Amino acid sequence: MNHFPETWGRPRDDVYGPYNHGYLQAPAPNQHTQSPIVTGTSVVAIKFKDGVVIATDNLASYGSLARFTDVKRLRKFNERTVIGFGGDISDMQHLDRLLNSLSIKENYQHDATDEEDTDGFSADNVHTYLSKVMYARRTKFDPLWNHMLVAGLDSDDEPFLASVDLLGTTFSSPSLATGYGAHLAQPIMRKVVPDEDAVDQVTEEQAVKVIKECMKVLFYRDARSLDNYSIAVIKKEGVNLKLDEKLENQSWQFAERIRGYGTQVN
Amino acid sequence: MWLVSSSWVWLMCAKLLVARLATRKSLLPQRLKLQSYDLSNSVFSPDGRNFQVEYAVKAVENGGTAIGIRCKDGVVLALEKLVSSKLLKPGANKRIATVDRHVGAVTSGLVPDGRHFVSRAREESSSWRNMYKSPIPVSTLANRMGAYVQAYTMYNSVRPFGITAIVGGWDSEAEHEVDGQVGVGPSTGAGGKVEGEKHGGPFLYMIEPSGSYWGYYGAATGKGRQAAKSELEKLELSGNKLSLEEGVKAAAKIIYIAHEDSKDKEFELEMTWVSSLSGPTKGRHEEVPKALREEAERIAKKSLDEGDEDDAKMEE
Amino acid sequence: MFRNNYDNDAITFSPQGRIFQVEYAQEAVKQGSVVVGVVSKTHAVLAALKRNAEELSSYQKKVIPIDSHFGIALAGLASDARVLSNFMKQQALASRLTYARAIPLSEIVSRIGDKAQVNTQIYSKRPYGVGLLIAGVDSRGPHLYEFQPSGVTQEMVACGIGARSQMARTYLERNLEVFADASREELIKHALRALKESMSQDKELTVDNTSVGIAGVGEDFVLYEGQDIAEWLDASFDSRGQTEGEGMDVDS
């Protein structure tokens, strides 16, 4: 035995040859998730004068395979908050469990039967919470691969809409869309609400109409989308969440004019 | 002669001394018993008792009466909350706690110990959900809490809980929504369930300072437990016939009857319930709505007054 | 030294089911100078009597603001109160950070209650020797809570703890009905008058020995001391202006 503690308990060099110290060392740095596996596509949402409308389709894709067609990607947190999830589905389920746990804890103190339930979480509280969760995970270089929209009412009962992504980045706007929707739906919604002031002029019907229009455009042009979708309207009166809607009045005539790939190369 | 008498005196003194010592010696075992067997937790007396646990039970016996009734379609918890000061905010300071969405708990005895019990129960329920993605069965919760309370009788570094807890809840009769509301799940239903077998239902347990617990049709603890127990027995709960709403009214009446002995003190009636998924609370543990509670209280007071009148007539 | 065999530690029940060490800790609260709290539909007020060790020393802290929406008043061991107030500050800040929300008072109060209970069930610990009044406003409006060394926490309409506080509580009980609809100024007046009730006859409330903390709907918790409370003191005790006037007459 010698006086180097790191060699104690190791095979003796003079008997077994020099010890290979590389044996237990990792060949490469630790790696966490590098990409999502089963994914949901866009989430779209728009504010109107009394609240917010939010929608997602019901598809979970495995690569380009439409793997699950009945997935609910809108989650009601309480009577004034709905969260729309884009990105990895299993990470969404993990977040759903976190939110469930949070909601149970919230209801220890504040009874559901209480007439004036003004004390529970507002949409902005939920959004802040999610942003901290997402940022904490990305700081560990192990992000939850999602992009979420939080829609609802804030503590003053004003319409609230904000996004969080896998980096913990937060953003707020009168209309928001994630994924493909950021490119295809956002311009359509911005025509209706170019800025915060315009929100007061928009009725619920107008907002729902433009969201449905967006879902249709997304189904036309996004190969990872579905014509089955969920839509929620959040107002003072509460949440109206529909989970099994179907796109109406589709017209695929435009498709005939598409040239450049598939069978019609030129 | 002087020598003799002095030696006689000496003898008398010695005898007295021995006698004194003897009496002190006879006192000794008693003092020892007091000093060692009931001053430390986790120590048995020679006849096999754990005094500290028995004293903890005494703390419960002074608390406001708490009861639980297991009805056919739900569970009712009720508490006689004694108002110790006029300065307390009326209607605040709720003492029946929600442990998980489907479980409630009420304790009698040292109020802060009750809060400790409840927060541990919440941790158990929450960790069960994390592990199994489903709500904790009430029986499992009672078992875990029994074990937790028992542990506090085992070590001399802690004291037992000065409470008796009544835990009531509804185990869902439906398929669990795995991961909350995300996805509709398999359309054929989960495996492992026997066809035609009854699943879920109302459950009620009472956990004592010793850590022992039993399932109950009707449970009562606290100061007025004797009166409450005899009233509960009249309900014939084992027949599984009492409806939840009848249970609420019975609970209110029992608390009012149990309060008769400490009539000089004011109290507030606190009541919660948990029903089946098709019932009024949809499987959740909630406060009994104000209107129903007040109705139940009105009936309870009325029947008490009538009882008094009957007594008066009998005397005539 | 001890009154009986059962009061050596906080984890031994007496044959009657009492825990003497906890009861003795409650006595420590009664050694502290008196503090009073009152709530209306719109405001929560704390008033405290500060003691100084000697003429030339400063006065002890009795009211501690915790977050912008609430503060505490203490009676008993001030160092124990500091442990609890630091804990409350951390918890209040954590709520603001993770949820962007002012922590509900019921929540923070139950957290210190749970913390105190643990100290009454483990041999290596001792109960806190301090009582607190927690007053402030959250999204459900103004609140006042009382905290005791046993871990008992109760929401109150009005409350007084500390030396001779029974007199203050008697005053509060007599005026209980008017608090709910009282204005901000009236509420302060009641708090100061209740405080005065608990003092010995030869003592007066002065700008030096009185603290007032106020929170209201849309109004942050603010601690008032010194000249800021002079007007309230004058308004609360009518006789004061007169005696001073008489004194002047004699001089001339």
XYZ file of N, CA and C in Angstrom, chain B residues 11-200:
570
model
N -33.045 2.380 72.496
C -33.763 1.339 71.750
C -35.033 1.910 71.113
N -35.742 2.693 71.915
C -36.987 3.283 71.405
C -36.726 4.171 70.192
N -35.610 4.972 70.351
C -35.269 5.858 69.221
C -34.966 5.055 67.970
N -34.192 4.002 68.149
C -33.817 3.170 67.005
C -35.051 2.558 66.364
N -35.965 2.089 67.211
C -37.198 1.465 66.705
C -37.989 2.459 65.861
N -38.056 3.674 66.419
C -38.803 4.714 65.699
C -38.206 4.973 64.322
N -36.867 5.011 64.341
C -36.160 5.289 63.101
C -36.432 4.214 62.056
N -36.360 2.987 62.549
C -36.620 1.866 61.632
C -38.036 1.960 61.077
N -38.962 2.273 62.013
C -40.355 2.380 61.582
C -40.510 3.452 60.515
N -39.860 4.605 60.735
C -39.905 5.695 59.764
C -39.372 5.250 58.406
N -38.192 4.604 58.509
C -37.578 4.140 57.263
C -38.518 3.197 56.535
N -39.152 2.357 57.363
C -40.053 1.378 56.748
C -41.191 2.078 56.007
N -41.764 3.105 56.680
C -42.871 3.787 55.995
C -42.382 4.459 54.725
N -41.197 5.036 54.781
C -40.678 5.688 53.590
C -40.466 4.677 52.475
N -40.001 3.497 52.932
C -39.765 2.447 51.947
C -41.078 2.036 51.286
N -42.124 1.994 52.129
C -43.399 1.580 51.547
C -43.932 2.635 50.579
N -43.508 3.877 50.781
C -43.917 4.932 49.841
C -43.177 4.818 48.523
N -41.998 4.265 48.605
C -41.091 4.300 47.470
C -41.651 3.729 46.160
N -42.215 2.524 46.212
C -42.683 1.972 44.944
C -43.712 2.879 44.261
N -44.574 3.478 45.069
C -45.619 4.328 44.507
C -45.015 5.531 43.787
N -44.039 6.161 44.480
C -43.387 7.325 43.877
C -42.674 6.937 42.593
N -42.019 5.773 42.652
C -41.299 5.307 41.471
C -42.254 5.139 40.298
N -43.396 4.569 40.638
C -44.383 4.298 39.600
C -44.786 5.605 38.920
N -45.072 6.608 39.748
C -45.462 7.896 39.190
C -44.321 8.503 38.384
N -43.103 8.387 38.996
C -42.007 9.102 38.369
C -41.566 8.492 37.057
N -41.515 7.179 36.997
C -40.919 6.652 35.776
C -41.915 6.144 34.762
N -43.035 5.592 35.188
C -43.872 4.926 34.206
C -44.789 5.873 33.446
N -45.078 7.018 33.993
C -45.991 7.868 33.237
C -45.332 9.182 32.815
N -44.057 9.305 33.055
C -43.406 10.561 32.666
C -42.742 10.462 31.313
N -42.518 9.259 30.870
C -41.893 9.112 29.567
C -42.811 8.333 28.636
N -42.858 8.792 27.443
C -43.578 8.101 26.404
C -42.798 6.828 26.087
N -43.424 5.877 25.484
C -42.764 4.636 25.053
C -42.279 3.789 26.222
N -42.841 3.995 27.406
C -42.456 3.142 28.536
C -43.697 2.427 29.062
N -43.586 1.129 29.225
C -44.696 0.363 29.777
C -44.647 0.364 31.298
N -45.790 0.375 31.944
C -45.846 0.146 33.380
C -45.854 -1.368 33.591
N -45.600 -1.823 34.851
C -45.536 -3.281 35.071
C -46.802 -4.011 34.650
N -47.950 -3.317 34.682
C -49.155 -4.014 34.245
C -49.457 -3.766 32.759
N -48.463 -3.308 32.012
C -48.583 -3.273 30.558
C -49.306 -2.078 29.989
N -49.321 -0.972 30.733
C -50.009 0.211 30.200
C -48.997 1.248 29.746
N -49.397 2.044 28.772
C -48.574 3.169 28.359
C -49.304 4.425 28.801
N -48.887 4.965 29.939
C -49.635 6.058 30.567
C -49.729 7.296 29.684
N -48.640 7.653 29.015
C -48.670 8.885 28.213
C -49.740 8.820 27.123
N -49.943 7.643 26.565
C -51.005 7.512 25.565
C -52.369 7.691 26.236
N -52.505 7.144 27.445
C -53.786 7.297 28.148
C -54.058 8.761 28.492
N -53.002 9.490 28.855
C -53.175 10.903 29.157
C -53.513 11.696 27.885
N -52.948 11.265 26.776
C -53.276 11.921 25.497
C -54.761 11.767 25.202
N -55.300 10.591 25.539
C -56.738 10.363 25.342
C -57.544 11.352 26.177
N -57.026 11.677 27.366
C -57.706 12.656 28.226
C -57.822 14.014 27.532
N -56.790 14.379 26.778
C -56.823 15.651 26.065
C -57.964 15.661 25.056
N -58.238 14.483 24.462
C -59.323 14.378 23.484
C -60.673 14.534 24.155
N -60.770 13.968 25.356
C -62.071 13.917 26.006
C -62.596 15.287 26.404
N -61.735 16.297 26.361
C -62.195 17.655 26.673
C -62.547 18.468 25.434
N -62.228 17.946 24.244
C -62.471 18.702 23.015
C -63.931 18.696 22.614
N -64.306 19.607 21.719
C -65.671 19.661 21.201
C -66.024 18.353 20.503
N -67.306 17.989 20.546
C -67.734 16.719 19.959
C -67.584 16.736 18.441
N -67.026 15.662 17.905
C -66.942 15.502 16.450
C -67.569 14.167 16.089
N -68.338 14.150 15.004
C -68.946 12.878 14.584
C -68.807 12.683 13.076
N -68.959 11.443 12.670
C -68.998 11.111 11.245
C -70.074 10.079 11.022
N -70.844 10.227 9.938
C -71.882 9.243 9.626
C -71.663 8.722 8.207
N -71.643 7.399 8.094
C -71.484 6.785 6.777
C -72.872 6.436 6.257
N -73.323 7.199 5.291
C -74.648 6.966 4.716
C -74.502 6.079 3.484
N -75.644 5.743 2.850
C -75.527 4.802 1.726
C -74.885 5.480 0.517
N -75.066 6.803 0.373
C -74.529 7.463 -0.817
C -73.546 8.580 -0.451
N -72.904 8.455 0.693
C -71.902 9.469 1.045
C -71.582 9.466 2.533
N -70.771 10.423 2.920
C -70.346 10.527 4.320
C -70.575 11.964 4.802
N -71.022 12.106 6.049
C -71.175 13.426 6.657
C -70.204 13.541 7.831
N -69.525 14.673 7.920
C -68.706 14.968 9.100
C -69.293 16.190 9.781
N -69.355 16.179 11.092
C -69.904 17.328 11.811
C -69.105 17.588 13.075
N -69.061 18.864 13.453
C -68.253 19.251 14.606
C -68.976 20.299 15.434
N -68.933 20.091 16.742
C -69.426 21.101 17.678
C -68.217 21.979 17.999
N -68.199 23.182 17.390
C -67.040 24.059 17.577
C -67.364 25.051 18.683
N -66.782 24.833 19.850
C -67.081 25.707 20.991
C -66.464 27.078 20.758
N -67.245 28.114 21.006
C -66.772 29.481 20.804
C -66.164 29.972 22.105
N -64.839 30.090 22.124
C -64.154 30.406 23.382
C -64.133 31.904 23.671
N -64.383 32.720 22.666
C -64.332 34.166 22.877
C -65.303 34.867 21.932
N -65.870 35.952 22.421
C -66.759 36.764 21.587
C -66.000 37.400 20.442
N -64.702 37.568 20.641
C -63.904 38.303 19.661
C -63.561 37.469 18.425
N -63.825 36.175 18.491
C -63.576 35.329 17.320
C -64.468 35.733 16.167
N -63.932 35.665 14.954
C -64.750 36.018 13.787
C -65.768 34.903 13.540
N -67.056 35.240 13.562
C -68.073 34.200 13.388
C -67.946 33.553 12.002
N -68.107 32.233 11.976
C -68.097 31.515 10.699
C -66.712 31.263 10.133
N -65.690 31.900 10.708
C -64.328 31.640 10.228
C -63.732 30.483 11.043
N -62.434 30.281 10.914
C -61.735 29.249 11.683
C -62.331 27.867 11.481
N -62.388 27.470 10.230
C -62.927 26.144 9.896
C -62.018 25.049 10.459
N -62.643 24.024 10.997
C -61.864 22.975 11.633
C -61.960 21.627 10.919
N -62.975 21.458 10.059
C -63.024 20.213 9.288
C -62.228 20.453 8.018
N -61.214 19.637 7.812
C -60.275 19.926 6.725
C -60.495 19.012 5.525
N -60.184 19.536 4.356
C -60.149 18.724 3.148
C -58.744 18.162 3.011
N -58.661 16.832 2.939
C -57.359 16.166 2.866
C -56.951 15.956 1.414
N -57.896 15.470 0.639
C -57.743 15.351 -0.798
C -59.117 15.689 -1.355
N -59.236 15.731 -2.698
C -60.540 16.126 -3.247
C -61.670 15.306 -2.656
N -61.424 14.012 -2.416
C -62.502 13.103 -2.043
C -62.493 12.731 -0.560
N -61.615 13.337 0.233
C -61.493 12.946 1.647
C -61.516 14.169 2.561
N -62.221 14.020 3.690
C -62.208 15.072 4.696
C -61.804 14.481 6.039
N -61.360 15.348 6.946
C -60.981 14.868 8.276
C -61.379 15.888 9.320
N -61.853 15.384 10.455
C -62.155 16.264 11.583
C -61.499 15.667 12.826
N -60.961 16.531 13.672
C -60.283 16.034 14.859
C -60.882 16.675 16.104
N -60.760 15.934 17.207
C -61.152 16.483 18.500
C -59.958 16.362 19.426
N -59.728 17.383 20.237
C -58.573 17.372 21.135
C -57.752 18.626 20.939
N -56.424 18.476 20.958
C -55.556 19.639 20.782
C -55.609 20.108 19.328
N -56.096 21.320 19.132
C -56.323 21.803 17.766
C -55.038 21.812 16.922
N -53.906 22.291 17.443
C -52.701 22.281 16.620
C -52.250 20.866 16.238
N -52.458 19.896 17.127
C -52.142 18.512 16.783
C -53.022 18.044 15.619
N -54.257 18.499 15.637
C -55.165 18.164 14.538
C -54.652 18.689 13.215
N -54.103 19.905 13.240
C -53.561 20.488 12.007
C -52.348 19.696 11.536
N -51.521 19.260 12.474
C -50.380 18.413 12.131
C -50.857 17.128 11.458
N -51.866 16.508 12.053
C -52.430 15.274 11.500
C -52.903 15.501 10.065
N -53.644 16.595 9.882
C -54.207 16.878 8.559
C -53.100 17.122 7.534
N -52.061 17.858 7.920
C -51.048 18.128 6.905
C -50.290 16.860 6.538
N -50.126 15.956 7.500
C -49.517 14.676 7.153
C -50.437 13.877 6.222
N -51.732 13.888 6.521
C -52.686 13.171 5.667
C -52.657 13.725 4.247
N -52.502 15.042 4.133
C -52.421 15.656 2.807
C -51.175 15.209 2.066
N -50.068 15.115 2.815
C -48.830 14.647 2.181
C -48.991 13.211 1.686
N -49.625 12.370 2.512
C -49.829 10.977 2.114
C -50.665 10.901 0.835
N -51.769 11.668 0.807
C -52.660 11.627 -0.356
C -51.945 12.124 -1.596
N -51.174 13.192 -1.422
C -50.496 13.788 -2.556
C -49.409 12.848 -3.085
N -48.678 12.206 -2.180
C -47.619 11.321 -2.666
C -48.223 10.068 -3.306
N -49.381 9.655 -2.818
C -50.078 8.534 -3.463
C -50.444 8.904 -4.896
N -50.959 10.083 -5.071
C -51.306 10.538 -6.426
C -50.076 10.584 -7.321
N -48.964 11.068 -6.776
C -47.742 11.137 -7.569
C -47.288 9.752 -8.006
N -47.432 8.815 -7.093
C -46.936 7.473 -7.382
C -47.882 6.696 -8.275
N -49.181 6.780 -8.030
C -50.133 5.894 -8.708
C -51.079 6.610 -9.672
N -50.971 7.910 -9.820
C -51.830 8.675 -10.722
C -53.302 8.472 -10.417
N -53.642 8.201 -9.175
C -55.060 8.063 -8.837
C -55.256 8.465 -7.377
N -56.511 8.811 -7.014
C -56.751 9.230 -5.636
C -56.527 8.093 -4.643
N -56.060 8.412 -3.465
C -55.768 7.392 -2.448
C -57.075 6.797 -1.918
N -57.170 5.473 -1.806
C -58.371 4.891 -1.183
C -58.435 5.326 0.284
N -59.648 5.559 0.793
C -59.787 6.054 2.160
C -59.205 5.054 3.158
N -59.387 3.750 2.857
C -58.872 2.727 3.783
C -57.348 2.803 3.869
N -56.698 3.028 2.736
C -55.242 3.136 2.730
C -54.791 4.344 3.520
N -55.504 5.442 3.325
C -55.150 6.663 4.056
C -55.270 6.428 5.562
N -56.367 5.778 5.962
C -56.564 5.509 7.393
C -55.438 4.637 7.920
N -55.046 3.646 7.126
C -53.956 2.764 7.529
C -52.654 3.532 7.695
N -52.342 4.370 6.718
C -51.090 5.127 6.777
C -51.091 6.091 7.957
N -52.229 6.723 8.200
C -52.295 7.686 9.300
C -52.251 6.978 10.651
N -52.849 5.783 10.697
C -52.756 4.984 11.918
C -51.300 4.674 12.227
N -50.562 4.304 11.202
C -49.140 3.993 11.374
C -48.367 5.231 11.826
N -48.717 6.366 11.254
C -48.013 7.612 11.603
C -48.262 7.981 13.063
N -49.517 7.924 13.463
C -49.870 8.271 14.846
C -49.222 7.282 15.820
N -49.207 5.999 15.425
C -48.599 4.973 16.281
C -47.124 5.264 16.521
N -46.442 5.751 15.498
C -45.002 6.008 15.625
C -44.714 7.015 16.731
N -45.674 7.890 16.985
C -45.484 8.896 18.034
C -45.717 8.354 19.438
N -46.016 7.041 19.542
C -46.109 6.417 20.865
C -44.874 5.568 21.125
N -43.960 5.548 20.191
C -42.864 4.577 20.199
C -41.558 5.132 20.736
N -41.405 6.448 20.708
C -40.103 7.026 21.019
C -40.207 7.995 22.186
N -39.155 8.046 23.030
C -39.248 8.972 24.153
C -38.866 10.386 23.752
N -38.554 10.601 22.470
C -38.220 11.949 22.021
C -39.432 12.697 21.501
N -40.573 12.044 21.459
C -41.795 12.705 20.994
C -42.944 12.354 21.925
N -44.050 13.079 21.774
C -45.235 12.723 22.556
C -46.331 12.257 21.597
N -47.301 11.501 22.112
C -48.395 11.047 21.240
C -49.251 12.229 20.781
N -50.047 12.001 19.772
C -50.999 13.021 19.324
C -52.119 13.158 20.360
N -52.446 14.382 20.720
C -53.549 14.603 21.649
C -54.862 14.762 20.918
N -55.104 13.890 19.949
C -56.336 13.998 19.155
C -56.888 12.620 18.828
N -58.191 12.604 18.552
C -58.782 11.474 17.842
C -59.325 12.038 16.544
N -59.003 11.377 15.455
C -59.377 11.911 14.141
C -60.427 11.039 13.488
N -61.405 11.692 12.852
C -62.393 10.968 12.055
C -62.132 11.311 10.594
N -61.874 10.283 9.801
C -61.553 10.488 8.391
C -62.664 9.863 7.555
N -63.262 10.665 6.680
C -64.341 10.160 5.837
C -64.119 10.522 4.391
N -64.537 9.657 3.489
C -64.351 9.992 2.072
C -65.131 9.077 1.152
N -65.031 9.370 -0.121
C -65.724 8.575 -1.131
C -64.701 8.053 -2.125
N -64.582 6.724 -2.217
C -63.738 6.142 -3.254
C -64.548 6.068 -4.533
N -63.996 6.633 -5.599
C -64.730 6.740 -6.849
C -65.182 5.382 -7.363
N -66.448 5.345 -7.829
C -66.979 4.108 -8.388
C -66.695 4.030 -9.883
N -66.182 5.129 -10.469
C -65.969 5.172 -11.920
C -64.518 4.838 -12.251
N -64.270 4.703 -13.552
C -62.882 4.544 -14.003
C -62.131 5.808 -13.645
N -60.895 5.661 -13.194
C -60.091 6.853 -12.913
C -59.659 7.488 -14.215
N -59.731 8.795 -14.245
C -59.174 9.498 -15.395
C -57.673 9.527 -15.205
N -56.974 8.759 -16.012
C -55.527 8.770 -15.882
C -55.006 10.098 -16.416
N -54.138 10.734 -15.662
C -53.641 12.058 -16.013
C -54.765 13.050 -16.200
N -55.630 13.120 -15.236
C -56.661 14.139 -15.214
C -57.523 14.092 -16.449
N -57.563 15.211 -17.153
C -58.492 15.302 -18.256
C -57.799 15.129 -19.597
N -56.554 14.673 -19.587
C -55.827 14.581 -20.847
C -56.100 13.244 -21.506
N -56.693 13.250 -22.689
C -56.966 12.027 -23.419
C -58.213 11.338 -22.895
N -58.915 10.620 -23.733
C -60.132 9.954 -23.273
C -59.830 8.579 -22.697
N -58.605 8.086 -22.934
C -58.252 6.780 -22.394
C -58.853 5.665 -23.219
N -58.568 4.415 -22.836
C -59.056 3.286 -23.614
C -60.574 3.192 -23.568
N -61.188 2.884 -24.699
C -62.651 2.890 -24.752
C -63.240 1.644 -24.104
N -62.422 0.630 -23.836
C -62.951 -0.608 -23.276
C -62.867 -0.667 -21.764
N -62.239 0.303 -21.119
C -62.146 0.294 -19.663
C -60.920 -0.463 -19.189
N -60.500 -0.145 -17.965
C -59.285 -0.722 -17.423
C -59.496 -2.186 -17.072
N -58.433 -2.973 -17.104
C -58.525 -4.375 -16.741
C -58.505 -4.548 -15.230
N -58.697 -5.764 -14.761
C -58.528 -6.039 -13.349
C -59.784 -5.837 -12.531
N -60.856 -5.360 -13.161
C -62.086 -5.178 -12.392
C -63.023 -6.341 -12.662
N -63.561 -6.862 -11.597
C -64.451 -8.007 -11.741
C -65.819 -7.526 -12.209
N -66.352 -8.176 -13.218
C -67.656 -7.827 -13.773
C -68.737 -7.935 -12.697
N -69.571 -6.912 -12.597
C -70.692 -6.974 -11.660
C -70.317 -6.675 -10.220
N -69.036 -6.584 -9.945
C -68.586 -6.286 -8.581
C -68.773 -4.803 -8.283
N -69.082 -4.485 -7.028
C -69.253 -3.084 -6.669
C -67.899 -2.448 -6.362
N -67.643 -1.326 -6.972
C -66.383 -0.632 -6.715
C -66.647 0.713 -6.068
N -65.722 1.133 -5.226
C -65.836 2.446 -4.585
C -66.940 2.482 -3.547
